[in-house]
């Protein structure tokens, strides 16, 4: 369906848990509080919401978290959502720590893509940034996913003075192994501050200095705002998701469902519709609540280099929203 600004909204990110096996410093730092399971949507409720959303034109679903695979039965949920009439694509975003063991099942279910978050190729840095992660596990998951023929992408968040020197290694990884690598600008949400991040304008400049033949790639790679570049002859591409320096709100196509049942029309604001209460009513009432929330999606976020300067700025952790 279209929102009041005429944008087609056909993509919903569904966070199925606020829990995670990692503690990425900018997302879910050590010591943060968790929500009790009784406040979290059940899988049946998530499927019901996805069905209602599909009747309103949602065609693509991204399963996210927290870490989706730490919630038991995640693959069963993916299977159920894949079967919903009107849903054309189900993908998942994961840190890749325990993904490897689910690859065969995901392949059999027909998952449409896996995005794996990876900010560094250095084991020490990986442990530092994630608090407790093991780089090898995620690298194995990436390899197995790609080998299984699943569309696999890497999401990389560069931070000033920490891992920005690795942009070339990630680009090489894309060019050599046929896996798209997307550089995501740090957004001022939860524990993060936009000034920690690296501008994609700078990333593109540095990459073009190194590879002058880099050229825009107009083909569609995914669900949204990444702008892609390719190197003639190389297999994978470089995507730039420039939420701060390339504001793409006028073509935004998405809404977000938090694990607690809030339908969030824009990442930048803490506002949304609590669908928990509508789950007590009829399917028509639920669908109407979703329709209204989508229709009233804000025109734009208010992120800037200096932060998120709105009364309703989003202060929850990114792990509670789903990224
Ligand atoms: N645990 C899964 C993962 O890491 O992919 C899924 C949830 S995580 C919140 C989804 C994505 O959000 C990750 O790629 C992460 O790097 C990104 N993210 C977290 N905090 C962010 C921030 N402040 N700005 C931009 N991206 C962020
Ligand atoms: Fe967990 Fe993903 Fe957040 Fe890292 S980015 S803490 S893996 S939810």
Short mmCIF file of C-alpha atoms and ligand atoms in Angstrom, two decimals:
data_model
loop_
_atom_site.label_atom_id
_atom_site.label_comp_id
_atom_site.label_asym_id
_atom_site.label_seq_id
_atom_site.Cartn_x
_atom_site.Cartn_y
_atom_site.Cartn_z
CA UNK A 1 0.00 0.00 0.00
CA UNK A 2 1.00 3.64 -0.29
CA UNK A 3 1.56 5.94 2.66
CA UNK A 4 0.32 9.52 2.79
CA UNK A 5 3.42 10.72 0.93
CA UNK A 6 2.80 8.30 -1.93
CA UNK A 7 5.63 5.91 -1.03
CA UNK A 8 4.94 2.22 -1.65
CA UNK A 9 5.49 0.30 1.58
CA UNK A 10 6.09 -3.35 0.79
CA UNK A 11 8.85 -4.39 3.19
CA UNK A 12 8.63 -5.21 6.90
CA UNK A 13 11.51 -5.94 9.22
CA UNK A 14 10.38 -8.28 11.98
CA UNK A 15 12.43 -8.41 15.17
CA UNK A 16 11.72 -11.70 16.92
CA UNK A 17 13.81 -11.16 20.04
CA UNK A 18 15.74 -8.44 21.84
CA UNK A 19 18.23 -11.04 23.08
CA UNK A 20 21.59 -11.69 21.55
CA UNK A 21 24.63 -13.87 22.06
CA UNK A 22 26.90 -10.89 21.35
CA UNK A 23 27.30 -7.48 22.96
CA UNK A 24 28.28 -5.16 20.13
CA UNK A 25 29.27 -1.91 21.77
CA UNK A 26 27.14 0.35 19.59
CA UNK A 27 24.08 -1.90 19.68
CA UNK A 28 23.68 -3.88 22.91
CA UNK A 29 26.44 -3.02 25.37
CA UNK A 30 27.20 -5.24 28.38
CA UNK A 31 24.75 -4.84 31.23
CA UNK A 32 21.70 -3.79 29.23
CA UNK A 33 18.30 -5.02 30.38
CA UNK A 34 16.32 -7.73 28.62
CA UNK A 35 12.59 -7.91 28.14
CA UNK A 36 10.81 -10.88 29.74
CA UNK A 37 9.52 -13.54 27.35
CA UNK A 38 5.93 -12.86 28.44
CA UNK A 39 6.18 -9.41 26.81
CA UNK A 40 7.39 -10.80 23.50
CA UNK A 41 5.13 -11.70 20.58
CA UNK A 42 4.62 -15.43 20.17
CA UNK A 43 5.39 -16.97 16.78
CA UNK A 44 1.65 -17.43 16.19
CA UNK A 45 1.13 -13.70 16.78
CA UNK A 46 4.01 -12.79 14.46
CA UNK A 47 2.55 -14.97 11.70
CA UNK A 48 -0.87 -13.40 12.20
CA UNK A 49 0.60 -9.91 11.89
CA UNK A 50 2.59 -10.91 8.79
CA UNK A 51 -0.59 -12.30 7.20
CA UNK A 52 -2.50 -9.08 7.90
CA UNK A 53 0.44 -7.04 6.57
CA UNK A 54 0.60 -9.15 3.41
CA UNK A 55 -3.07 -8.31 2.76
CA UNK A 56 -2.02 -4.65 2.76
CA UNK A 57 0.80 -5.17 0.27
CA UNK A 58 3.80 -6.19 2.37
CA UNK A 59 5.72 -8.51 0.05
CA UNK A 60 9.11 -8.92 1.69
CA UNK A 61 9.92 -9.80 5.27
CA UNK A 62 13.29 -9.58 7.01
CA UNK A 63 13.70 -11.60 10.21
CA UNK A 64 15.98 -9.81 12.63
CA UNK A 65 16.58 -9.22 16.34
CA UNK A 66 18.59 -9.14 18.67
CA UNK A 67 20.01 -12.30 17.25
CA UNK A 68 17.15 -14.23 15.58
CA UNK A 69 18.82 -17.63 15.87
CA UNK A 70 19.05 -17.46 19.67
CA UNK A 71 15.26 -17.74 19.81
CA UNK A 72 14.29 -21.40 19.67
CA UNK A 73 12.27 -22.37 16.60
CA UNK A 74 13.41 -19.44 14.44
CA UNK A 75 13.55 -21.65 11.37
CA UNK A 76 9.99 -22.90 12.02
CA UNK A 77 8.83 -19.30 12.02
CA UNK A 78 10.65 -18.62 8.75
CA UNK A 79 8.98 -21.70 7.26
CA UNK A 80 5.53 -20.45 8.31
CA UNK A 81 6.09 -16.94 6.95
CA UNK A 82 7.35 -18.36 3.64
CA UNK A 83 3.95 -20.04 3.24
CA UNK A 84 1.89 -16.84 3.62
CA UNK A 85 0.05 -15.86 0.43
CA UNK A 86 1.45 -12.66 -0.97
CA UNK A 87 4.83 -12.87 0.76
CA UNK A 88 7.37 -13.12 -2.02
CA UNK A 89 10.62 -12.98 -0.11
CA UNK A 90 11.82 -13.88 3.38
CA UNK A 91 15.37 -13.04 4.37
CA UNK A 92 17.25 -12.95 7.66
CA UNK A 93 19.90 -10.77 9.29
CA UNK A 94 22.28 -12.49 11.70
CA UNK A 95 25.65 -12.14 13.38
CA UNK A 96 26.49 -15.60 12.01
CA UNK A 97 27.76 -17.05 15.30
CA UNK A 98 25.41 -20.04 15.33
CA UNK A 99 24.08 -19.79 11.79
CA UNK A 100 26.18 -22.60 10.37
CA UNK A 101 24.07 -25.32 11.96
CA UNK A 102 20.89 -23.96 10.32
CA UNK A 103 22.17 -23.54 6.76
CA UNK A 104 20.86 -26.86 5.40
CA UNK A 105 17.42 -26.27 6.87
CA UNK A 106 17.29 -22.69 5.61
CA UNK A 107 18.26 -23.87 2.16
CA UNK A 108 15.53 -26.50 2.24
CA UNK A 109 12.96 -23.91 3.39
CA UNK A 110 13.98 -21.72 0.46
CA UNK A 111 15.27 -18.70 2.36
CA UNK A 112 15.71 -15.82 -0.09
CA UNK A 113 18.84 -14.35 1.41
CA UNK A 114 21.03 -14.07 4.48
CA UNK A 115 22.72 -10.87 5.60
CA UNK A 116 25.60 -11.46 7.95
CA UNK A 117 26.96 -8.66 10.10
CA UNK A 118 30.73 -8.49 10.24
CA UNK A 119 32.70 -5.36 11.07
CA UNK A 120 36.24 -6.71 11.10
CA UNK A 121 38.38 -9.55 9.75
CA UNK A 122 40.70 -9.40 12.75
CA UNK A 123 39.91 -11.92 15.55
CA UNK A 124 41.03 -9.58 18.37
CA UNK A 125 39.05 -6.66 17.04
CA UNK A 126 36.06 -8.95 16.52
CA UNK A 127 36.10 -9.98 20.16
CA UNK A 128 36.54 -6.37 21.24
CA UNK A 129 33.66 -4.98 19.20
CA UNK A 130 31.25 -7.87 19.89
CA UNK A 131 32.24 -8.39 23.52
CA UNK A 132 32.26 -12.15 23.24
CA UNK A 133 32.20 -13.31 19.61
CA UNK A 134 34.50 -15.65 17.72
CA UNK A 135 35.39 -14.48 14.24
CA UNK A 136 35.95 -18.01 12.90
CA UNK A 137 32.35 -19.01 13.55
CA UNK A 138 30.97 -16.15 11.52
CA UNK A 139 33.47 -16.68 8.70
CA UNK A 140 32.47 -20.35 8.53
CA UNK A 141 28.80 -19.39 8.37
CA UNK A 142 29.45 -16.95 5.53
CA UNK A 143 31.33 -19.58 3.60
CA UNK A 144 28.72 -22.29 4.14
CA UNK A 145 25.84 -20.01 3.28
CA UNK A 146 27.48 -18.89 0.04
CA UNK A 147 28.50 -22.46 -0.81
CA UNK A 148 24.91 -23.63 -0.30
CA UNK A 149 23.90 -21.20 -3.04
CA UNK A 150 22.03 -18.85 -0.69
CA UNK A 151 22.22 -15.15 -1.60
CA UNK A 152 24.68 -14.02 1.08
CA UNK A 153 25.65 -10.46 1.94
CA UNK A 154 27.94 -8.95 4.52
CA UNK A 155 26.90 -5.86 6.49
CA UNK A 156 29.87 -3.87 7.77
CA UNK A 157 29.74 -0.89 10.10
CA UNK A 158 32.94 1.13 9.89
CA UNK A 159 34.00 3.21 12.87
CA UNK A 160 36.48 6.05 12.91
CA UNK A 161 39.88 5.05 14.17
CA UNK A 162 38.80 1.47 14.82
CA UNK A 163 38.16 -0.53 11.65
CA UNK A 164 38.00 2.04 8.83
CA UNK A 165 41.38 0.76 7.63
CA UNK A 166 39.65 -2.53 6.75
CA UNK A 167 37.39 -1.11 4.03
CA UNK A 168 39.83 -2.31 1.37
CA UNK A 169 39.99 -5.85 2.80
CA UNK A 170 36.21 -6.03 2.80
CA UNK A 171 36.09 -4.74 -0.78
CA UNK A 172 38.65 -7.38 -1.81
CA UNK A 173 36.51 -10.01 -0.11
CA UNK A 174 33.53 -8.91 -2.22
CA UNK A 175 35.48 -8.78 -5.47
CA UNK A 176 37.16 -12.16 -4.94
CA UNK A 177 34.41 -14.24 -3.38
CA UNK A 178 31.31 -12.95 -5.13
CA UNK A 179 29.65 -11.81 -1.91
CA UNK A 180 28.13 -8.33 -1.73
CA UNK A 181 29.58 -6.21 1.07
CA UNK A 182 27.50 -3.29 2.29
CA UNK A 183 28.97 -0.46 4.33
CA UNK A 184 26.35 0.91 6.70
CA UNK A 185 26.63 4.37 8.22
CA UNK A 186 26.32 4.47 11.99
CA UNK A 187 22.92 5.83 13.04
CA UNK A 188 22.38 7.76 16.29
CA UNK A 189 20.09 5.18 17.86
CA UNK A 190 20.37 3.64 21.34
CA UNK A 191 23.98 3.25 22.40
CA UNK A 192 25.37 4.69 19.17
CA UNK A 193 26.46 8.14 18.19
CA UNK A 194 26.64 9.07 14.52
CA UNK A 195 30.01 10.76 15.03
CA UNK A 196 31.49 7.30 15.78
CA UNK A 197 30.77 6.28 12.20
CA UNK A 198 32.48 6.85 8.88
CA UNK A 199 30.72 8.71 6.09
CA UNK A 200 30.05 6.65 2.97
CA UNK A 201 31.05 9.67 0.88
CA UNK A 202 34.54 9.16 2.33
CA UNK A 203 34.38 5.39 1.83
CA UNK A 204 33.47 5.81 -1.84
CA UNK A 205 36.24 8.34 -2.33
CA UNK A 206 38.86 6.02 -0.83
CA UNK A 207 37.63 2.97 -2.74
CA UNK A 208 37.61 4.89 -6.02
CA UNK A 209 41.17 6.07 -5.40
CA UNK A 210 42.21 2.44 -4.96
CA UNK A 211 40.04 1.07 -7.78
CA UNK A 212 39.47 3.88 -10.34
CA UNK A 213 37.38 1.50 -12.48
CA UNK A 214 34.67 1.23 -9.82
CA UNK A 215 31.34 2.07 -11.43
CA UNK A 216 27.70 2.41 -10.28
CA UNK A 217 25.69 -0.79 -10.60
CA UNK A 218 22.02 -0.09 -11.33
CA UNK A 219 20.84 -3.71 -10.98
CA UNK A 220 18.62 -4.51 -8.00
CA UNK A 221 20.56 -6.28 -5.22
CA UNK A 222 18.20 -6.17 -2.26
CA UNK A 223 15.30 -4.65 -0.36
CA UNK A 224 16.23 -1.09 -0.08
CA UNK A 225 18.43 1.89 0.11
CA UNK A 226 21.87 0.51 -0.71
CA UNK A 227 23.53 2.11 -3.72
CA UNK A 228 25.81 -0.42 -5.40
CA UNK A 229 29.17 -0.19 -7.14
CA UNK A 230 30.95 -2.88 -9.11
CA UNK A 231 34.37 -3.47 -10.51
CA UNK A 232 34.41 -4.84 -14.06
CA UNK A 233 35.30 -8.52 -13.95
CA UNK A 234 34.76 -8.86 -10.20
CA UNK A 235 31.98 -11.02 -8.82
CA UNK A 236 30.58 -9.29 -5.74
CA UNK A 237 29.60 -5.65 -5.40
CA UNK A 238 29.98 -2.89 -2.84
CA UNK A 239 26.78 -1.46 -1.36
CA UNK A 240 26.63 1.85 0.47
CA UNK A 241 23.80 2.40 2.94
CA UNK A 242 24.11 6.08 3.70
CA UNK A 243 21.40 6.83 6.24
CA UNK A 244 23.09 10.01 7.42
CA UNK A 245 24.93 11.44 4.43
CA UNK A 246 22.62 10.22 1.69
CA UNK A 247 19.24 10.52 3.35
CA UNK A 248 16.89 8.25 1.43
CA UNK A 249 13.60 8.88 3.26
CA UNK A 250 11.74 9.95 0.10
CA UNK A 251 12.07 6.41 -1.25
CA UNK A 252 11.71 4.54 2.06
CA UNK A 253 9.70 1.35 1.56
CA UNK A 254 9.67 -0.16 5.05
CA UNK A 255 8.13 -0.50 8.47
CA UNK A 256 9.44 -2.36 11.51
CA UNK A 257 7.80 -4.71 13.97
CA UNK A 258 9.55 -4.89 17.33
CA UNK A 259 9.64 -8.11 19.33
CA UNK A 260 7.20 -6.48 21.77
CA UNK A 261 4.68 -5.86 19.04
CA UNK A 262 5.17 -2.20 18.26
CA UNK A 263 4.78 -1.40 14.57
CA UNK A 264 7.35 1.34 13.98
CA UNK A 265 6.87 3.31 10.80
CA UNK A 266 10.28 5.06 11.05
CA UNK A 267 13.52 3.96 12.69
CA UNK A 268 14.30 7.48 13.86
CA UNK A 269 11.31 7.93 16.19
CA UNK A 270 10.16 6.06 19.28
CA UNK A 271 6.54 6.30 18.10
CA UNK A 272 4.47 3.46 16.68
CA UNK A 273 1.34 1.38 17.09
CA UNK A 274 1.13 -1.21 19.82
CA UNK A 275 -0.25 -4.21 17.92
CA UNK A 276 -0.41 -6.36 21.09
CA UNK A 277 -3.75 -4.75 21.97
CA UNK A 278 -5.14 -5.26 18.46
CA UNK A 279 -4.19 -8.95 18.57
CA UNK A 280 -6.99 -9.32 21.10
CA UNK A 281 -9.50 -8.20 18.46
CA UNK A 282 -10.54 -9.43 15.01
CA UNK A 283 -8.33 -9.80 11.92
CA UNK A 284 -10.11 -6.79 10.41
CA UNK A 285 -9.23 -4.63 13.42
CA UNK A 286 -5.62 -5.78 13.30
CA UNK A 287 -5.35 -5.06 9.58
CA UNK A 288 -6.91 -1.62 10.05
CA UNK A 289 -4.40 -0.76 12.79
CA UNK A 290 -1.52 -1.76 10.51
CA UNK A 291 -3.01 0.17 7.59
CA UNK A 292 -3.30 3.33 9.68
CA UNK A 293 0.26 3.00 11.04
CA UNK A 294 1.68 2.58 7.53
CA UNK A 295 -0.38 5.42 6.11
CA UNK A 296 0.85 7.80 8.80
CA UNK A 297 4.55 6.99 8.36
CA UNK A 298 6.61 10.16 9.00
CA UNK A 299 8.05 11.95 6.00
CA UNK A 300 11.68 11.71 7.16
CA UNK A 301 13.95 10.86 10.08
CA UNK A 302 15.76 13.63 11.95
CA UNK A 303 19.20 12.02 12.20
CA UNK A 304 22.17 14.22 11.61
CA UNK A 305 25.89 14.15 12.32
CA UNK A 306 25.11 15.75 15.65
CA UNK A 307 22.51 13.21 16.71
CA UNK A 308 18.79 12.74 16.61
CA UNK A 309 17.28 16.04 17.65
CA UNK A 310 13.61 15.32 17.90
CA UNK A 311 11.33 15.12 20.95
CA UNK A 312 10.44 11.60 19.90
CA UNK A 313 14.00 10.55 19.06
CA UNK A 314 14.53 6.78 19.32
CA UNK A 315 16.54 5.98 22.45
CA UNK A 316 15.94 2.24 22.64
CA UNK A 317 18.85 -0.04 21.82
CA UNK A 318 19.16 -1.14 18.21
CA UNK A 319 18.95 -4.75 19.45
CA UNK A 320 15.40 -3.95 20.63
CA UNK A 321 14.40 -2.56 17.26
CA UNK A 322 16.06 -4.86 14.78
CA UNK A 323 18.32 -2.51 12.82
N1 LIG B 1 22.00 -9.66 15.40
C1 LIG B 1 21.74 -9.51 14.01
C2 LIG B 1 22.93 -8.89 13.31
O1 LIG B 1 23.86 -8.43 13.99
O2 LIG B 1 22.91 -8.86 12.08
C3 LIG B 1 20.49 -8.75 13.67
C4 LIG B 1 20.17 -7.53 14.47
S1 LIG B 1 21.32 -6.19 14.33
C5 LIG B 1 20.50 -4.96 15.30
C6 LIG B 1 21.03 -5.68 12.66
C7 LIG B 1 22.05 -4.72 12.08
O3 LIG B 1 21.97 -3.47 12.75
C8 LIG B 1 23.50 -5.17 12.18
O4 LIG B 1 24.05 -5.23 10.89
C9 LIG B 1 24.16 -4.06 12.99
O5 LIG B 1 25.48 -3.82 12.59
C10 LIG B 1 23.25 -2.90 12.69
N2 LIG B 1 23.32 -1.83 13.68
C11 LIG B 1 23.29 -1.90 15.00
N3 LIG B 1 23.38 -0.68 15.57
C12 LIG B 1 23.48 0.20 14.54
C13 LIG B 1 23.59 1.63 14.44
N4 LIG B 1 23.60 2.40 15.51
N5 LIG B 1 23.65 2.19 13.22
C14 LIG B 1 23.61 1.42 12.10
N6 LIG B 1 23.49 0.08 12.12
C15 LIG B 1 23.43 -0.52 13.32
FE1 LIG B 2 23.66 -8.56 18.69
FE2 LIG B 2 23.41 -7.86 16.13
FE3 LIG B 2 23.32 -6.01 18.04
FE4 LIG B 2 25.62 -7.20 17.59
S1 LIG B 2 24.49 -5.91 16.12
S2 LIG B 2 24.69 -6.87 19.61
S3 LIG B 2 24.98 -9.19 17.01
S4 LIG B 2 21.86 -7.60 17.75
#
